Amino acid sequence: MDGDLRQQGFQLSASALGQMMPMYLWLDSAGHIRGAGPTLQKLMGAQYLGRKFTDIFDLRRPRVWGNVLELTRAQRLRMSLNTPPHTSFKGTAVPLQSDGGVLLNLSFGYAVREAVRDHGLSDTDFAATDLAIELLYLAEAKTAVMGEVSKMATRLQGAKAIAEAQALTDALTGLGNRRAMEQAMEVLLQAENGFALIHLDLDFFKLVNDTLGHAAGDHVLVKISEILRASARGADLVARVGGDEFVILMEGVRDAAPIERVGRQILDHMQEPILFDGQHCRVALSMGAVVGPTKRDLSISAEDLMAKADVALYASKKAGRARLTLSEASGNLRELAAMDLPA
């Protein structure tokens, strides 16, 4: 092809050329296809020999050309297949002295990923020195790595959510813990929607632990948590805030009626005996309640409300236990519900 090389007897077979340039295209002086590399043959289909270049390719650069030799004057060729998936190519052209034709060497450029996908190409379809396949592997590896990173981030996010939920949950009962109660109280104090707080304390619990053992005590705590969940409204927060202390936070409450209904349901449930290994665990619940402010008041804190609920709670204990007492805004204490304990 080069004058000096020909004088030295330089020759190159079509198969050798295809091995070095698997996407070469040989056009004669009339623009007909006389030969092509194995990869380009795969893309063009079986009936390509002898067809005009423009029957198979759409030449985008240069847009205007008169004969094939004018292709060699373009620094960079741009073209695509006329038929779907319209694969794009870039390339260069050099003249062939033997027949006035040209030799084009094509590549996919940035479209290599789409070409590999659309035509099912593998590394054997590229020259051994072509870096495209290595870059493709790197791109695929990057995609895979980013996918794993995304999955890991999702897992970490899920683990973080689980850890945060666990940090707000009592391990034994599954209720909220003191931290959950404190966070909810801060929100309710700023919501200006009104709320109620019921502080509950388990009576005779120490006697259960001392006589039946700590396993029986844990069983009682789980059963009490089930009773409180069943008695509270769906959106109410039920929390275990101490060994045998519980709190129910009731959002949107502005008077005693909803508190009384919940208290009576709790006492009704408490009439059913709690059994452990056939032994009756004799416990009772004393309750003290308070209604929170309906407007934001910086002078009232969560500690203030807990203190008022505690006053009402101990009034319930003093009055005989197994009852609910409300601490009113006036400071008065009013019994809302009670049950008689067996002798």
CSV table of C-alpha atoms in Angstrom, one decimal:
chain,number,residue,atom,x,y,z
A,1,MET,CA,0.0,0.0,0.0
A,2,ASP,CA,2.9,2.4,0.8
A,3,GLY,CA,5.2,2.8,-2.2
A,4,ASP,CA,8.4,2.2,-0.3
A,5,LEU,CA,7.0,-0.9,1.4
A,6,ARG,CA,5.8,-2.4,-2.0
A,7,GLN,CA,9.3,-1.9,-3.4
A,8,GLN,CA,10.5,-4.1,-0.5
A,9,GLY,CA,8.0,-6.8,-1.4
A,10,PHE,CA,5.6,-5.9,1.5
A,11,GLN,CA,2.3,-7.8,1.3
A,12,LEU,CA,-0.5,-8.3,3.8
A,13,SER,CA,-3.2,-11.0,3.4
A,14,ALA,CA,-6.9,-10.2,4.1
A,15,SER,CA,-6.9,-12.5,7.2
A,16,ALA,CA,-3.8,-10.9,8.6
A,17,LEU,CA,-5.3,-7.4,8.0
A,18,GLY,CA,-8.5,-8.6,9.7
A,19,GLN,CA,-6.6,-9.8,12.7
A,20,MET,CA,-4.8,-6.4,13.1
A,21,MET,CA,-7.9,-4.3,12.1
A,22,PRO,CA,-11.0,-6.3,12.7
A,23,MET,CA,-13.1,-3.3,11.6
A,24,TYR,CA,-11.4,-2.3,8.4
A,25,LEU,CA,-13.5,-1.5,5.3
A,26,TRP,CA,-12.0,-1.7,1.8
A,27,LEU,CA,-13.8,0.5,-0.9
A,28,ASP,CA,-12.9,0.5,-4.6
A,29,SER,CA,-12.7,3.7,-6.6
A,30,ALA,CA,-16.4,3.6,-7.3
A,31,GLY,CA,-17.3,3.3,-3.6
A,32,HIS,CA,-18.2,-0.4,-3.6
A,33,ILE,CA,-17.3,-2.6,-0.7
A,34,ARG,CA,-14.5,-5.1,-1.7
A,35,GLY,CA,-13.7,-6.4,1.7
A,36,ALA,CA,-14.2,-5.9,5.5
A,37,GLY,CA,-12.7,-7.1,8.8
A,38,PRO,CA,-14.5,-9.9,10.6
A,39,THR,CA,-16.1,-7.8,13.3
A,40,LEU,CA,-17.5,-5.3,10.7
A,41,GLN,CA,-18.7,-8.2,8.6
A,42,LYS,CA,-20.7,-9.4,11.6
A,43,LEU,CA,-22.3,-6.0,11.9
A,44,MET,CA,-23.1,-5.5,8.2
A,45,GLY,CA,-24.5,-8.9,7.6
A,46,ALA,CA,-23.8,-11.5,4.9
A,47,GLN,CA,-24.8,-9.6,1.7
A,48,TYR,CA,-22.2,-6.8,1.9
A,49,LEU,CA,-19.7,-7.5,-0.8
A,50,GLY,CA,-20.1,-5.4,-3.9
A,51,ARG,CA,-22.7,-3.2,-2.4
A,52,LYS,CA,-22.3,0.6,-2.4
A,53,PHE,CA,-20.9,2.1,0.8
A,54,THR,CA,-23.8,4.4,1.0
A,55,ASP,CA,-26.3,1.5,0.9
A,56,ILE,CA,-25.1,0.3,4.3
A,57,PHE,CA,-23.6,3.4,6.0
A,58,ASP,CA,-24.9,6.9,6.6
A,59,LEU,CA,-21.9,9.2,6.3
A,60,ARG,CA,-22.2,12.2,8.7
A,61,ARG,CA,-18.7,13.6,8.3
A,62,PRO,CA,-17.9,14.7,5.7
A,63,ARG,CA,-21.4,15.4,4.7
A,64,VAL,CA,-20.5,16.3,1.1
A,65,TRP,CA,-18.1,14.1,-0.9
A,66,GLY,CA,-17.7,13.4,-4.6
A,67,ASN,CA,-15.5,10.3,-4.7
A,68,VAL,CA,-13.9,7.9,-2.2
A,69,LEU,CA,-10.6,9.6,-2.3
A,70,GLU,CA,-12.2,12.7,-0.8
A,71,LEU,CA,-12.7,10.5,2.3
A,72,THR,CA,-9.0,10.5,2.9
A,73,ARG,CA,-8.9,14.3,3.2
A,74,ALA,CA,-11.2,14.3,6.3
A,75,GLN,CA,-9.2,14.1,9.5
A,76,ARG,CA,-12.0,12.1,11.2
A,77,LEU,CA,-14.9,10.2,9.6
A,78,ARG,CA,-18.3,9.9,11.4
A,79,MET,CA,-20.9,7.4,10.2
A,80,SER,CA,-23.5,5.0,11.3
A,81,LEU,CA,-25.4,1.9,10.1
A,82,ASN,CA,-28.4,2.7,8.0
A,83,THR,CA,-30.4,0.0,9.7
A,84,PRO,CA,-31.3,-0.5,13.4
A,85,PRO,CA,-29.7,-0.2,15.9
A,86,HIS,CA,-27.9,2.4,13.9
A,87,THR,CA,-24.5,1.7,15.5
A,88,SER,CA,-22.2,4.7,15.3
A,89,PHE,CA,-18.5,4.6,14.1
A,90,LYS,CA,-15.6,6.9,13.8
A,91,GLY,CA,-12.6,6.3,11.7
A,92,THR,CA,-9.9,7.3,9.2
A,93,ALA,CA,-9.3,6.6,5.6
A,94,VAL,CA,-6.1,6.1,3.6
A,95,PRO,CA,-5.7,5.8,-0.2
A,96,LEU,CA,-4.8,2.5,-1.9
A,97,GLN,CA,-2.5,2.9,-4.8
A,98,SER,CA,-3.3,-0.4,-6.4
A,99,ASP,CA,-6.9,0.3,-7.5
A,100,GLY,CA,-7.6,3.9,-6.6
A,101,GLY,CA,-9.7,2.8,-3.7
A,102,VAL,CA,-9.5,3.6,0.0
A,103,LEU,CA,-9.0,1.6,3.2
A,104,LEU,CA,-11.1,2.7,6.2
A,105,ASN,CA,-10.2,1.7,9.8
A,106,LEU,CA,-13.3,2.1,12.0
A,107,SER,CA,-14.0,2.0,15.7
A,108,PHE,CA,-16.9,2.5,18.0
A,109,GLY,CA,-15.5,5.3,20.1
A,110,TYR,CA,-17.8,6.3,23.0
A,111,ALA,CA,-20.5,4.0,21.6
A,112,VAL,CA,-18.5,0.8,22.4
A,113,ARG,CA,-20.8,-0.2,25.3
A,114,GLU,CA,-23.9,0.1,23.2
A,115,ALA,CA,-22.3,-1.8,20.3
A,116,VAL,CA,-21.2,-4.7,22.5
A,117,ARG,CA,-24.7,-4.9,24.0
A,118,ASP,CA,-26.5,-4.6,20.7
A,119,HIS,CA,-24.4,-7.0,18.7
A,120,GLY,CA,-23.3,-9.4,21.3
A,121,LEU,CA,-19.6,-8.7,20.9
A,122,SER,CA,-16.8,-10.2,23.0
A,123,ASP,CA,-13.1,-9.5,23.4
A,124,THR,CA,-12.3,-11.7,20.4
A,125,ASP,CA,-14.1,-9.1,18.2
A,126,PHE,CA,-11.5,-6.5,19.0
A,127,ALA,CA,-7.8,-6.2,18.1
A,128,ALA,CA,-5.5,-7.5,20.8
A,129,THR,CA,-4.0,-4.0,21.1
A,130,ASP,CA,-7.4,-2.3,21.3
A,131,LEU,CA,-7.9,-0.7,24.7
A,132,ALA,CA,-11.7,-0.4,24.1
A,133,ILE,CA,-12.5,-3.8,25.7
A,134,GLU,CA,-10.3,-3.1,28.7
A,135,LEU,CA,-12.1,0.3,29.1
A,136,LEU,CA,-15.4,-1.5,28.7
A,137,TYR,CA,-14.5,-4.0,31.5
A,138,LEU,CA,-13.5,-1.1,33.7
A,139,ALA,CA,-16.8,0.6,33.0
A,140,GLU,CA,-18.7,-2.6,33.8
A,141,ALA,CA,-16.6,-3.1,36.9
A,142,LYS,CA,-17.3,0.4,38.0
A,143,THR,CA,-21.1,-0.1,37.4
A,144,ALA,CA,-20.9,-3.3,39.4
A,145,VAL,CA,-19.0,-1.6,42.2
A,146,MET,CA,-21.3,1.3,42.3
A,147,GLY,CA,-24.2,-1.1,42.4
A,148,GLU,CA,-22.7,-2.8,45.4
A,149,VAL,CA,-21.9,0.5,47.0
A,150,SER,CA,-25.6,1.5,46.5
A,151,LYS,CA,-26.7,-1.8,48.0
A,152,MET,CA,-24.4,-1.4,50.9
A,153,ALA,CA,-25.6,2.2,51.5
A,154,THR,CA,-29.2,0.8,51.5
A,155,ARG,CA,-28.2,-1.9,54.0
A,156,LEU,CA,-26.4,0.6,56.2
A,157,GLN,CA,-29.4,2.9,56.0
A,158,GLY,CA,-31.6,0.0,57.0
A,159,ALA,CA,-29.2,-1.0,59.8
A,160,LYS,CA,-29.1,2.6,61.0
A,161,ALA,CA,-32.9,2.7,61.1
A,162,ILE,CA,-33.0,-0.6,63.0
A,163,ALA,CA,-30.4,0.7,65.4
A,164,GLU,CA,-32.3,3.9,66.0
A,165,ALA,CA,-35.5,1.9,66.5
A,166,GLN,CA,-33.7,-0.4,69.0
A,167,ALA,CA,-32.3,2.6,70.8
A,168,LEU,CA,-35.9,3.7,71.5
A,169,THR,CA,-37.3,0.3,72.3
A,170,ASP,CA,-37.5,-1.6,75.6
A,171,ALA,CA,-35.9,-5.0,74.8
A,172,LEU,CA,-38.1,-7.1,77.1
A,173,THR,CA,-41.6,-5.7,76.3
A,174,GLY,CA,-41.1,-4.2,72.9
A,175,LEU,CA,-42.6,-0.9,74.2
A,176,GLY,CA,-41.0,2.4,73.8
A,177,ASN,CA,-38.3,3.2,76.4
A,178,ARG,CA,-37.7,6.3,78.5
A,179,ARG,CA,-35.8,7.9,75.7
A,180,ALA,CA,-38.7,7.4,73.3
A,181,MET,CA,-41.1,8.9,75.9
A,182,GLU,CA,-38.9,11.9,76.4
A,183,GLN,CA,-38.6,12.6,72.7
A,184,ALA,CA,-42.3,12.2,72.2
A,185,MET,CA,-43.0,14.6,75.1
A,186,GLU,CA,-40.8,17.3,73.6
A,187,VAL,CA,-42.8,17.0,70.3
A,188,LEU,CA,-46.1,17.1,72.1
A,189,LEU,CA,-45.2,20.2,74.1
A,190,GLN,CA,-44.5,22.1,70.9
A,191,ALA,CA,-47.5,20.7,68.9
A,192,GLU,CA,-50.2,22.9,70.6
A,193,ASN,CA,-52.7,20.1,70.1
A,194,GLY,CA,-53.1,19.0,73.7
A,195,PHE,CA,-52.2,15.7,75.1
A,196,ALA,CA,-52.5,13.5,78.2
A,197,LEU,CA,-49.9,11.6,80.2
A,198,ILE,CA,-50.8,8.6,82.3
A,199,HIS,CA,-48.0,7.3,84.7
A,200,LEU,CA,-48.6,3.7,85.7
A,201,ASP,CA,-46.8,1.8,88.5
A,202,LEU,CA,-47.1,-2.0,89.1
A,203,ASP,CA,-48.1,-2.8,92.7
A,204,PHE,CA,-46.9,-6.0,94.5
A,205,PHE,CA,-44.4,-6.6,91.7
A,206,LYS,CA,-41.5,-7.2,94.2
A,207,LEU,CA,-43.5,-9.9,95.9
A,208,VAL,CA,-43.8,-11.8,92.6
A,209,ASN,CA,-40.1,-11.6,92.0
A,210,ASP,CA,-39.3,-12.7,95.6
A,211,THR,CA,-41.7,-15.6,95.7
A,212,LEU,CA,-41.9,-16.9,92.0
A,213,GLY,CA,-38.6,-15.7,90.6
A,214,HIS,CA,-37.4,-13.2,88.1
A,215,ALA,CA,-38.7,-15.2,85.2
A,216,ALA,CA,-42.2,-14.8,86.6
A,217,GLY,CA,-41.5,-11.1,87.0
A,218,ASP,CA,-40.5,-10.8,83.3
A,219,HIS,CA,-43.6,-12.7,82.3
A,220,VAL,CA,-45.7,-10.3,84.3
A,221,LEU,CA,-44.1,-7.3,82.6
A,222,VAL,CA,-44.7,-8.7,79.2
A,223,LYS,CA,-48.4,-9.4,80.0
A,224,ILE,CA,-48.8,-5.9,81.4
A,225,SER,CA,-47.3,-4.4,78.2
A,226,GLU,CA,-49.9,-6.4,76.2
A,227,ILE,CA,-52.7,-5.1,78.4
A,228,LEU,CA,-51.5,-1.5,77.9
A,229,ARG,CA,-51.3,-1.8,74.2
A,230,ALA,CA,-54.7,-3.4,74.0
A,231,SER,CA,-56.2,-0.6,76.1
A,232,ALA,CA,-54.5,2.5,74.6
A,233,ARG,CA,-55.6,4.0,71.3
A,234,GLY,CA,-53.7,3.1,68.2
A,235,ALA,CA,-51.7,6.3,67.9
A,236,ASP,CA,-50.8,6.5,71.6
A,237,LEU,CA,-47.2,5.9,72.8
A,238,VAL,CA,-46.9,3.2,75.4
A,239,ALA,CA,-43.5,3.2,77.1
A,240,ARG,CA,-41.7,1.3,79.9
A,241,VAL,CA,-39.8,4.0,81.7
A,242,GLY,CA,-38.4,2.0,84.6
A,243,GLY,CA,-38.4,-1.5,86.1
A,244,ASP,CA,-42.1,-1.7,86.8
A,245,GLU,CA,-43.1,1.8,85.6
A,246,PHE,CA,-45.0,2.7,82.4
A,247,VAL,CA,-46.2,5.8,80.7
A,248,ILE,CA,-49.0,6.3,78.1
A,249,LEU,CA,-48.9,9.5,76.0
A,250,MET,CA,-52.2,10.4,74.4
A,251,GLU,CA,-52.0,13.0,71.7
A,252,GLY,CA,-54.9,15.4,71.0
A,253,VAL,CA,-56.5,15.0,74.4
A,254,ARG,CA,-57.9,18.1,76.1
A,255,ASP,CA,-60.2,16.7,78.8
A,256,ALA,CA,-60.6,13.8,81.1
A,257,ALA,CA,-63.0,11.6,79.1
A,258,PRO,CA,-60.5,9.8,76.9
A,259,ILE,CA,-58.2,9.3,79.9
A,260,GLU,CA,-61.0,7.7,81.8
A,261,ARG,CA,-62.0,5.4,79.0
A,262,VAL,CA,-58.4,4.1,78.7
A,263,GLY,CA,-58.0,3.7,82.5
A,264,ARG,CA,-61.2,1.7,82.8
A,265,GLN,CA,-60.2,-0.6,79.9
A,266,ILE,CA,-56.8,-1.2,81.7
A,267,LEU,CA,-58.6,-2.0,85.0
A,268,ASP,CA,-61.0,-4.3,83.2
A,269,HIS,CA,-58.1,-6.3,81.7
A,270,MET,CA,-56.4,-6.4,85.0
A,271,GLN,CA,-59.3,-8.4,86.4
A,272,GLU,CA,-58.1,-11.4,84.4
A,273,PRO,CA,-55.5,-13.4,86.4
A,274,ILE,CA,-51.9,-13.5,85.2
A,275,LEU,CA,-50.6,-17.0,85.5
A,276,PHE,CA,-47.0,-18.3,85.4
A,277,ASP,CA,-46.4,-22.0,85.5
A,278,GLY,CA,-49.9,-22.4,87.0
A,279,GLN,CA,-49.1,-19.8,89.7
A,280,HIS,CA,-51.2,-16.7,90.1
A,281,CYS,CA,-49.1,-13.6,89.9
A,282,ARG,CA,-51.0,-11.1,92.1
A,283,VAL,CA,-50.3,-7.6,90.9
A,284,ALA,CA,-52.2,-4.4,90.4
A,285,LEU,CA,-51.8,-1.1,88.6
A,286,SER,CA,-51.9,2.3,90.1
A,287,MET,CA,-52.3,5.2,87.7
A,288,GLY,CA,-51.9,9.0,87.8
A,289,ALA,CA,-52.8,11.3,84.9
A,290,VAL,CA,-52.4,14.9,83.8
A,291,VAL,CA,-53.6,16.9,80.8
A,292,GLY,CA,-50.8,18.8,79.0
A,293,PRO,CA,-51.1,22.4,77.7
A,294,THR,CA,-53.0,23.1,74.5
A,295,LYS,CA,-50.7,26.0,73.7
A,296,ARG,CA,-47.0,26.2,73.8
A,297,ASP,CA,-45.9,27.3,77.2
A,298,LEU,CA,-42.2,27.5,77.9
A,299,SER,CA,-42.9,27.6,81.6
A,300,ILE,CA,-44.2,24.0,81.6
A,301,SER,CA,-41.7,21.2,81.1
A,302,ALA,CA,-41.9,17.5,80.7
A,303,GLU,CA,-40.5,17.2,84.2
A,304,ASP,CA,-43.3,19.4,85.6
A,305,LEU,CA,-46.0,17.2,84.0
A,306,MET,CA,-44.3,14.0,85.2
A,307,ALA,CA,-44.2,15.4,88.7
A,308,LYS,CA,-48.0,16.2,88.6
A,309,ALA,CA,-48.8,12.8,87.3
A,310,ASP,CA,-46.6,11.3,90.1
A,311,VAL,CA,-48.7,13.2,92.7
A,312,ALA,CA,-51.8,11.7,91.2
A,313,LEU,CA,-50.2,8.2,91.0
A,314,TYR,CA,-49.4,8.2,94.7
A,315,ALA,CA,-52.8,9.4,95.5
A,316,SER,CA,-54.1,6.3,93.8
A,317,LYS,CA,-51.8,4.1,95.8
A,318,LYS,CA,-52.8,5.9,99.0
A,319,ALA,CA,-56.5,5.4,98.2
A,320,GLY,CA,-56.1,1.6,97.9
A,321,ARG,CA,-54.3,1.0,94.6
A,322,ALA,CA,-55.8,-0.3,91.3
A,323,ARG,CA,-57.3,3.0,90.4
A,324,LEU,CA,-56.7,6.1,88.2
A,325,THR,CA,-56.5,9.6,89.6
A,326,LEU,CA,-56.3,12.8,87.6
A,327,SER,CA,-54.3,15.8,88.6
A,328,GLU,CA,-56.3,18.8,87.4
A,329,ALA,CA,-55.0,22.2,86.4
A,330,SER,CA,-56.4,23.7,89.6
A,331,GLY,CA,-54.2,21.3,91.6
A,332,ASN,CA,-57.2,19.2,92.7
A,333,LEU,CA,-57.0,15.4,92.5
A,334,ARG,CA,-60.0,13.6,91.0
A,335,GLU,CA,-60.5,9.8,90.9
A,336,LEU,CA,-61.6,8.7,87.4
A,337,ALA,CA,-61.7,4.9,87.8
A,338,ALA,CA,-61.1,2.2,90.3
A,339,MET,CA,-61.5,-1.6,90.9
A,340,ASP,CA,-61.7,-3.6,94.1
A,341,LEU,CA,-58.7,-5.8,94.8
A,342,PRO,CA,-59.4,-9.3,96.1
A,343,ALA,CA,-58.7,-9.8,99.8
